[in-house]
Short mmCIF file of C-alpha atoms and ligand atoms in Angstrom, two decimals:
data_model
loop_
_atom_site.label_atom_id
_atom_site.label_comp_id
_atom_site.label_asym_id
_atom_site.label_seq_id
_atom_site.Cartn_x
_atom_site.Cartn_y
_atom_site.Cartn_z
CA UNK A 1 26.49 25.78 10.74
CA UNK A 2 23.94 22.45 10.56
CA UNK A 3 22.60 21.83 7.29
CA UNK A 4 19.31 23.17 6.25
CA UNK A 5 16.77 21.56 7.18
CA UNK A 6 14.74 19.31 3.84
CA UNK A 7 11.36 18.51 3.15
CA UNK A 8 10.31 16.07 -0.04
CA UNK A 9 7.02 14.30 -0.88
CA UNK A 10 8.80 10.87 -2.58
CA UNK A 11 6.30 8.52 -4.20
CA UNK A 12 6.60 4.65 -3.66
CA UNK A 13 5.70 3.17 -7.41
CA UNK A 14 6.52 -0.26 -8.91
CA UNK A 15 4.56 -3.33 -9.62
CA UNK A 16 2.07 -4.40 -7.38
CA UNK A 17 3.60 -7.34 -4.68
CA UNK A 18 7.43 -5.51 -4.58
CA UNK A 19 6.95 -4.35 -1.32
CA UNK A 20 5.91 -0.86 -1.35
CA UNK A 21 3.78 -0.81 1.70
CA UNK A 22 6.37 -3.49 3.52
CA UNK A 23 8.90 -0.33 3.06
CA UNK A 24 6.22 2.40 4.09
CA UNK A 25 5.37 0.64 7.05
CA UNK A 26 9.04 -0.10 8.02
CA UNK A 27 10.09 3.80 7.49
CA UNK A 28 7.31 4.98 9.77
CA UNK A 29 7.31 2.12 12.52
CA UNK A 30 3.84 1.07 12.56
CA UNK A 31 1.39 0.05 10.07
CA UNK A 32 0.12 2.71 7.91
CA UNK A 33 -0.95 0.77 5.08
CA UNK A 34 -2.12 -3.20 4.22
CA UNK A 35 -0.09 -5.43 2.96
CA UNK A 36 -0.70 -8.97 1.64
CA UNK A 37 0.82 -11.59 -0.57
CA UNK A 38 -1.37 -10.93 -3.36
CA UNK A 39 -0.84 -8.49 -6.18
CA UNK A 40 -2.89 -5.10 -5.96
CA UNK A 41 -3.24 -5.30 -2.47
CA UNK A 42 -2.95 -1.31 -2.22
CA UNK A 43 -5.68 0.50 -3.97
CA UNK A 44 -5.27 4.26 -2.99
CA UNK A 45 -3.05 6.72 -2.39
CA UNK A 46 -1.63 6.94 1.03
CA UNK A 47 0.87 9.09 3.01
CA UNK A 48 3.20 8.35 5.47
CA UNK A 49 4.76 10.71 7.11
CA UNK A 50 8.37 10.57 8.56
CA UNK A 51 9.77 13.46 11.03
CA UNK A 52 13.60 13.15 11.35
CA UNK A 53 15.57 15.75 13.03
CA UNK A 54 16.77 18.26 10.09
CA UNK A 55 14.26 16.71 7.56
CA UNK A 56 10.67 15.41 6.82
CA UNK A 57 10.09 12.88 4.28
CA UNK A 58 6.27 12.57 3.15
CA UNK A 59 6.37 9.10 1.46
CA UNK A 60 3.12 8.24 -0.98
CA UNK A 61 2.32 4.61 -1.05
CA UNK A 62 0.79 3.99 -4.26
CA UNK A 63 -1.28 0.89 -6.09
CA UNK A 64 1.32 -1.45 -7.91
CA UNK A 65 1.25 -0.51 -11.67
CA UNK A 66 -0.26 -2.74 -13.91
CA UNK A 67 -2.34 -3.68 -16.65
CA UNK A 68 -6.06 -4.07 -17.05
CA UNK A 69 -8.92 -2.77 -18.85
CA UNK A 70 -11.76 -2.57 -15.51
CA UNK A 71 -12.34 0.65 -14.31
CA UNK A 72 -11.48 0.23 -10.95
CA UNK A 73 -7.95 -0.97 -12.32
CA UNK A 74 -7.65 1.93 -14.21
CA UNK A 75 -8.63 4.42 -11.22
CA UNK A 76 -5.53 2.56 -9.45
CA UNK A 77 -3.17 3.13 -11.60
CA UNK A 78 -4.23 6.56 -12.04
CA UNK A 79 -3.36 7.06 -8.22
CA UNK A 80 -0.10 5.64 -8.61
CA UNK A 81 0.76 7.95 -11.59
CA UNK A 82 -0.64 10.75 -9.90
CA UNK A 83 1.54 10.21 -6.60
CA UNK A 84 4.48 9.70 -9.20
CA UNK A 85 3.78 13.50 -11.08
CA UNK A 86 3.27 15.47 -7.86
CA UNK A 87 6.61 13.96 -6.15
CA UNK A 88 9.57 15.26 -5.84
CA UNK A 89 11.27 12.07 -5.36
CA UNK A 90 10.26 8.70 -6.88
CA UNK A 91 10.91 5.59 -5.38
CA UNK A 92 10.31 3.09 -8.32
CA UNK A 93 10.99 -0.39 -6.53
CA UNK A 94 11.60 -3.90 -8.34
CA UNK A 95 12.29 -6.97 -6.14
CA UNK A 96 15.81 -9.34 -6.53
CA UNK A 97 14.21 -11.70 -9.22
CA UNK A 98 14.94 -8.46 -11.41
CA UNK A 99 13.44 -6.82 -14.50
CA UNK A 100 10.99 -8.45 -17.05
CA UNK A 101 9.64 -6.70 -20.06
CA UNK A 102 6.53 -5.77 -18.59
CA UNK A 103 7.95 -3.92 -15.65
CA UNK A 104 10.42 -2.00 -18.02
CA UNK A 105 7.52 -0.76 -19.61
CA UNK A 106 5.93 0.19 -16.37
CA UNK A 107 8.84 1.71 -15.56
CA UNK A 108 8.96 3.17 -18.94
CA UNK A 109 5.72 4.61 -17.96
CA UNK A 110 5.98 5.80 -14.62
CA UNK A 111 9.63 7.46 -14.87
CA UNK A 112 8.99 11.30 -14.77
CA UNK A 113 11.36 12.98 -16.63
CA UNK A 114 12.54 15.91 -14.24
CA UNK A 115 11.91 14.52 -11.39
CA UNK A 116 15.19 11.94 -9.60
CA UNK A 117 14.82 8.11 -9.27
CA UNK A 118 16.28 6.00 -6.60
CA UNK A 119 15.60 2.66 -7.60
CA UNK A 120 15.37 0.55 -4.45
CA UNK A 121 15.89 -3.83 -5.06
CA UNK A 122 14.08 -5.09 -2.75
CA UNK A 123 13.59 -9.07 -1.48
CA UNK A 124 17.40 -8.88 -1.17
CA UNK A 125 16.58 -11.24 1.77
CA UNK A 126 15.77 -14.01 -0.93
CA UNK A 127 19.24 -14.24 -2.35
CA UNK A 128 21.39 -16.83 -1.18
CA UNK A 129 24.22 -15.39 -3.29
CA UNK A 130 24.75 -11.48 -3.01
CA UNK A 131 27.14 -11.64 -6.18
CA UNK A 132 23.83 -11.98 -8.36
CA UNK A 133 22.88 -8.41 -7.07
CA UNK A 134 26.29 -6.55 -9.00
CA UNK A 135 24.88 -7.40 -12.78
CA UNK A 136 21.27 -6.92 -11.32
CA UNK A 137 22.78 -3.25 -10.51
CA UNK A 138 24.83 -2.30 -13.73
CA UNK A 139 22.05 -3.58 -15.95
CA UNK A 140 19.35 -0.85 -13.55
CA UNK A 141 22.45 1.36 -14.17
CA UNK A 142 22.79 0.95 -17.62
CA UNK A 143 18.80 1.74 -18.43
CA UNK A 144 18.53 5.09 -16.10
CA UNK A 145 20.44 7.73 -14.62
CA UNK A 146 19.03 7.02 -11.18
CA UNK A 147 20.20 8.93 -8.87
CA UNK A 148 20.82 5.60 -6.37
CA UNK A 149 20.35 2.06 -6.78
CA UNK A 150 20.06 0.60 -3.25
CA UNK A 151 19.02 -3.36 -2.49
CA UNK A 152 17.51 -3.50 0.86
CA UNK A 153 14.84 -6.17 2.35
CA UNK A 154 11.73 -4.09 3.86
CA UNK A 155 10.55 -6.90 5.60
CA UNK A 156 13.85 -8.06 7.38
CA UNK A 157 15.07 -4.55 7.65
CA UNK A 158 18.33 -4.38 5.83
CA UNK A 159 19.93 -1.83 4.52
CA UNK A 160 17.31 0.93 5.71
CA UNK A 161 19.69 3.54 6.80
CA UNK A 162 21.80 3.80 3.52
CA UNK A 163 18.25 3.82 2.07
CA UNK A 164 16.87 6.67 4.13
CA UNK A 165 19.94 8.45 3.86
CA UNK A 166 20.01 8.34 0.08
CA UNK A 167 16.49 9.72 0.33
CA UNK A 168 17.12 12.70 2.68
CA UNK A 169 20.27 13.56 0.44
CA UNK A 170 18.12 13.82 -2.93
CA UNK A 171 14.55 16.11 -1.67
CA UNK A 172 14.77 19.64 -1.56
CA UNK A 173 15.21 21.98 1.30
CA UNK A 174 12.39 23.38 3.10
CA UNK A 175 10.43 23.72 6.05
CA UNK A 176 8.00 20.89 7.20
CA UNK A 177 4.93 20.60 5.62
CA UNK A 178 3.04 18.92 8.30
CA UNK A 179 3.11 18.76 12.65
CA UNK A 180 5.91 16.69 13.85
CA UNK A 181 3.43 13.98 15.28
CA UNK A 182 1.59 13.58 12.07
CA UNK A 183 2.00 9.82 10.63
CA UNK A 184 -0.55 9.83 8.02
CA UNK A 185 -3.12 11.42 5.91
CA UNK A 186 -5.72 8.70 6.38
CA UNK A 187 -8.47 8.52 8.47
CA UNK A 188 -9.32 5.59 11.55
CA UNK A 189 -12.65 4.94 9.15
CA UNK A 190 -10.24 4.90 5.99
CA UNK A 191 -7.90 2.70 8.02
CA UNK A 192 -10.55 0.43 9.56
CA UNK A 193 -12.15 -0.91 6.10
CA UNK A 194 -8.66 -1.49 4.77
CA UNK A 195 -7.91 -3.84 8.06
CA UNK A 196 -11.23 -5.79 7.02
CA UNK A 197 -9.60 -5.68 3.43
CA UNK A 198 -6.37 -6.99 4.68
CA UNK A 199 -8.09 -9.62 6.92
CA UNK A 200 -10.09 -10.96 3.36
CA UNK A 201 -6.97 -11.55 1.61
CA UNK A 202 -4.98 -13.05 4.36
CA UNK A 203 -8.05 -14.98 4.99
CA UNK A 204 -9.19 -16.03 1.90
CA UNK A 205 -5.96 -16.14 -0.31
CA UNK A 206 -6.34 -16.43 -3.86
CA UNK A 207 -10.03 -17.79 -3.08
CA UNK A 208 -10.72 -13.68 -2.74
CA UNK A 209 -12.12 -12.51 -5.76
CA UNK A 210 -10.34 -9.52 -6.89
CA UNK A 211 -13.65 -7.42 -7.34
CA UNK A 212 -14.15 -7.21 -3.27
CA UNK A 213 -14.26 -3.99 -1.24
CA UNK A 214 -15.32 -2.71 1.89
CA UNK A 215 -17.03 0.26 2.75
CA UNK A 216 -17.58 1.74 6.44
CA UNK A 217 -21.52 1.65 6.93
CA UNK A 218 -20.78 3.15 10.40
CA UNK A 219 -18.10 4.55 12.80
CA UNK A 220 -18.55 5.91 15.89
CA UNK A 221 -17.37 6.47 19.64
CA UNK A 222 -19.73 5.64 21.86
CA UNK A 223 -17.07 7.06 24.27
CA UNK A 224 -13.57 7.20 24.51
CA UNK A 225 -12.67 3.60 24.80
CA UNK A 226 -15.46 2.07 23.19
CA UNK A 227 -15.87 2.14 19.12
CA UNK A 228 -18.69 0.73 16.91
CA UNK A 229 -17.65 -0.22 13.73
CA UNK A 230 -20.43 -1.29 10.53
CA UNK A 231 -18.88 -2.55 7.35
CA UNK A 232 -20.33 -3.68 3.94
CA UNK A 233 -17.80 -6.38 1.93
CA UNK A 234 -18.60 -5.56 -1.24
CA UNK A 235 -18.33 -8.63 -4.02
CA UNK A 236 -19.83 -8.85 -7.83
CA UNK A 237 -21.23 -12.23 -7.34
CA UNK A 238 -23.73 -14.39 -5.21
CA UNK A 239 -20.77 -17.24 -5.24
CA UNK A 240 -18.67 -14.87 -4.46
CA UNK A 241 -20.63 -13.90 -1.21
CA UNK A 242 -20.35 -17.54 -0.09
CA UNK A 243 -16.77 -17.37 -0.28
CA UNK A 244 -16.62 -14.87 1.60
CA UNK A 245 -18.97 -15.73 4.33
CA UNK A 246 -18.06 -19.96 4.41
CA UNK A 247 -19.70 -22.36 5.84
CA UNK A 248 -21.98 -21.58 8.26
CA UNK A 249 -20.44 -18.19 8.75
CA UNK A 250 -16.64 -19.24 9.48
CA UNK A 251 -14.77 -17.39 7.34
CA UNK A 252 -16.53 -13.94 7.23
CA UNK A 253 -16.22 -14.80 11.03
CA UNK A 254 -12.26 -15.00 10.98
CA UNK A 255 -11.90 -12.39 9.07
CA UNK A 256 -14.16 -10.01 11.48
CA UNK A 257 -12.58 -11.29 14.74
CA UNK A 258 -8.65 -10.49 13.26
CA UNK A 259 -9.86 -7.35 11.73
CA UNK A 260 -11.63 -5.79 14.88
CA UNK A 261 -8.49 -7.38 17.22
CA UNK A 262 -6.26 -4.93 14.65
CA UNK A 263 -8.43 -2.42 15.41
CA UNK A 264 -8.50 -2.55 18.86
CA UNK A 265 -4.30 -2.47 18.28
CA UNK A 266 -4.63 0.33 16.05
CA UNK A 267 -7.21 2.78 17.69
CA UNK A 268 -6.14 1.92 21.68
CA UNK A 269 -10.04 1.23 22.49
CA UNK A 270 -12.44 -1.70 22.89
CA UNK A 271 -13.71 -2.17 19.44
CA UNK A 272 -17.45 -3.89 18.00
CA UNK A 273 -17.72 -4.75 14.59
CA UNK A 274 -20.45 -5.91 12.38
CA UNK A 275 -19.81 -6.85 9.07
CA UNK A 276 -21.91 -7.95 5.90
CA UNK A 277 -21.05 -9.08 2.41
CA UNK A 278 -23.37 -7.42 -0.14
CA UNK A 279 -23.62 -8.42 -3.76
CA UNK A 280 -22.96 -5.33 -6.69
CA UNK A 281 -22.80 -6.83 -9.73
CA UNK A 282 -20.22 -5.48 -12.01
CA UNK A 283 -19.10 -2.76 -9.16
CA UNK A 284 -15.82 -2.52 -10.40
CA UNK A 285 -16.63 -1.12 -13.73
CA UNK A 286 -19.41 0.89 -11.81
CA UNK A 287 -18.12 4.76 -11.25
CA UNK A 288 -20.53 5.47 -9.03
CA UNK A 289 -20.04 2.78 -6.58
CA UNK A 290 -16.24 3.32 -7.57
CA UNK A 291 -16.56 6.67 -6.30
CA UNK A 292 -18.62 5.62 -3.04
CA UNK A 293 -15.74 3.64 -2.56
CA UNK A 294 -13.49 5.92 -2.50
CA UNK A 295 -11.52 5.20 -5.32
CA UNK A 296 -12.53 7.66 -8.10
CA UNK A 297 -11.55 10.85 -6.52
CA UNK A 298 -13.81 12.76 -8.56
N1 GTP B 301 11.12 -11.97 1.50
C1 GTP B 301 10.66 -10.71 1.50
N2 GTP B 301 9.36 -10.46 1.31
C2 GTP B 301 8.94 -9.18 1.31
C3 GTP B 301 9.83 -8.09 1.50
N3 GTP B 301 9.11 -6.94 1.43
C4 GTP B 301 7.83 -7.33 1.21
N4 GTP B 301 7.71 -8.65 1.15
C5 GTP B 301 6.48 -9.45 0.94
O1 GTP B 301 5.98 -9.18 -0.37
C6 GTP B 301 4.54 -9.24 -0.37
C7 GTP B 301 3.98 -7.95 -0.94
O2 GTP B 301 4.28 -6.88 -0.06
P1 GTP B 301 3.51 -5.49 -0.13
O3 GTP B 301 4.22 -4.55 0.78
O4 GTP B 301 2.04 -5.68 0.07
O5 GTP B 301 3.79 -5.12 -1.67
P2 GTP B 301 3.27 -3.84 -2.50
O6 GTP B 301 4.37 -3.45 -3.41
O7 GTP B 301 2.76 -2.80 -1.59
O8 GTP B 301 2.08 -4.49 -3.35
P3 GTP B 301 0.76 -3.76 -4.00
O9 GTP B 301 0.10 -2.97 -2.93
O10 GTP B 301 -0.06 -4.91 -4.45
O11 GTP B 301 1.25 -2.93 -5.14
C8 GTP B 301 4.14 -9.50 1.08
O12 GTP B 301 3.91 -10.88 1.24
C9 GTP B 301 5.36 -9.04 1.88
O13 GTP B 301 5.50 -9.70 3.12
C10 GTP B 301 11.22 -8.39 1.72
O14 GTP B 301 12.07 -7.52 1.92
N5 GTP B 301 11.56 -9.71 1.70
MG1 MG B 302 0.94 -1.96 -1.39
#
């Protein structure tokens, strides 16, 4: 007799920059959600789904945990704790360098209390010497009954199949909860302002103020291989518009040109895109344009 076949919704939670999204991306095959070197690059809640022979994993990318009085920090990390209560698996992710006493607390935080915890170490790509990974281990051991503690590297894919197996082995059994050849939850509108978002951070490093966001003015077909694309790059200051935009237009013009060659990747069709950067002051502690944004569900 085969096994029966399992289904589990297994939230991704950690601090922000441990590679959450690196890992989503990597256990789907294609990019289903941004990822950058700087902290709080993931702002919603996002699904990616994985079809396997006798199971299906839906994975929830979530905003790194963290602390911070704004409003639009605190609608994050309300996302992540919400992906964390409604799993039935929980991810909770720390890279090699370890635990501090600010991610125990997150931890602290975040760990439900019936749910099971595989705690994956991630970066393990960054240790020259694997030996430090065995007290790295026992301490994670010693702090939580997790049901697995596996290091793997997202990014240089190591380790993923002990890591996929653990996951299959610890969700429920049941039927699939969604068609074989869904990947994702998310929309191509959804998807297309978070390329622009990705293309801003990449492009402007740590000169992109964290109170930026994009919103999709307009998206539409004009037929089946040709899309129009509007966007609005929200900041909460004039100088922060002329970071954005740089002298005499370069940077806002970078960041359009990779962001609509993405697209064109993403969505198989010849893509235009028009982008502005519009000035909000205080938008971040601002629920309603928090909620036009998308990131107040309700
Ligand atoms: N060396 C190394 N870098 C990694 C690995 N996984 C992710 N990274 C890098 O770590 C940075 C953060 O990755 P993300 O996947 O955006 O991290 P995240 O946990 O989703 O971060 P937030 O969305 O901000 O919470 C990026 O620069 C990744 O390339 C890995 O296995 N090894
Ligand atoms: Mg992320």
């Amino acid at each position: 007799m085969s096994d029966p076949h399992r289904f589990g919704v297994v939230a991704l939670a950690g601090p922000p920059n441990a590679g959450k999204s690196t890992l989503l991306n990597r256990i789907i095959g294609e990019k289903i959600s941004i990822i950058s070197r700087r902290p709080q690059t993931t702002r919603h809640r996002i699904l990616g789904i994985k079809t396997l022979p006798g199971a299906q994993l839906v994975f929830v990318d979530t905003p790194g945990l963290h602390r911070s009085s704004r409003m639009l920090n605190r609608a994050m990390n309300r996302a992540a704790l919400g992906g964390v209560e409604d799993a039935d698996l929980v991810i909770f992710m720390i890279d090699v360098r370890g635990w501090t006493p600010e991610v125990e607390e997150l931890f602290r935080r975040a760990a439900p209390k019936d749910t099971p915890v595989i705690l994956a170490i991630n970066k393990t790509d960054r240790l020259s010497d694997r030996e430090r990974l065995l007290p790295l281990i026992k301490q994670s051991a010693a702090m939580h009954d997790f049901a697995a503690i596996i290091p793997i590297s997202a990014l240089k894919d190591k380790n993923m199949d002990a890591f996929l197996e653990a996951v299959i082995g610890a969700v429920p059994q049941g039927a699939p909860g969604f068609p074989a050849d869904q990947r994702t939850d998310r929309s191509q509108r959804f998807f297309a302002a978070e390329l622009v978002r990705e293309q801003s951070l990449k492009q402007l490093g740590h000169e992109l103020p964290h109170e930026s966001a994009v919103e999709v003015t307009s998206f539409e077909y004009t037929d089946d291989k040709l899309l129009r694309v509007g966007v609005t790059i929200w900041v909460a200051k004039a100088s922060q518009k002329s970071i954005v935009i740089g002298r005499g237009g370069q940077q806002l013009k970078v960041i359009g040109e990779r962001a609509r060659k993405q697209m064109e990747r993403a969505f198989g069709a010849r893509v235009y895109l028009d982008a502005w950067v519009k000035v909000k002051k205080g938008w971040a502690d601002n629920a309603a344009m928090l909620q036009k944004l998308g990131y107040m569900e309700d």
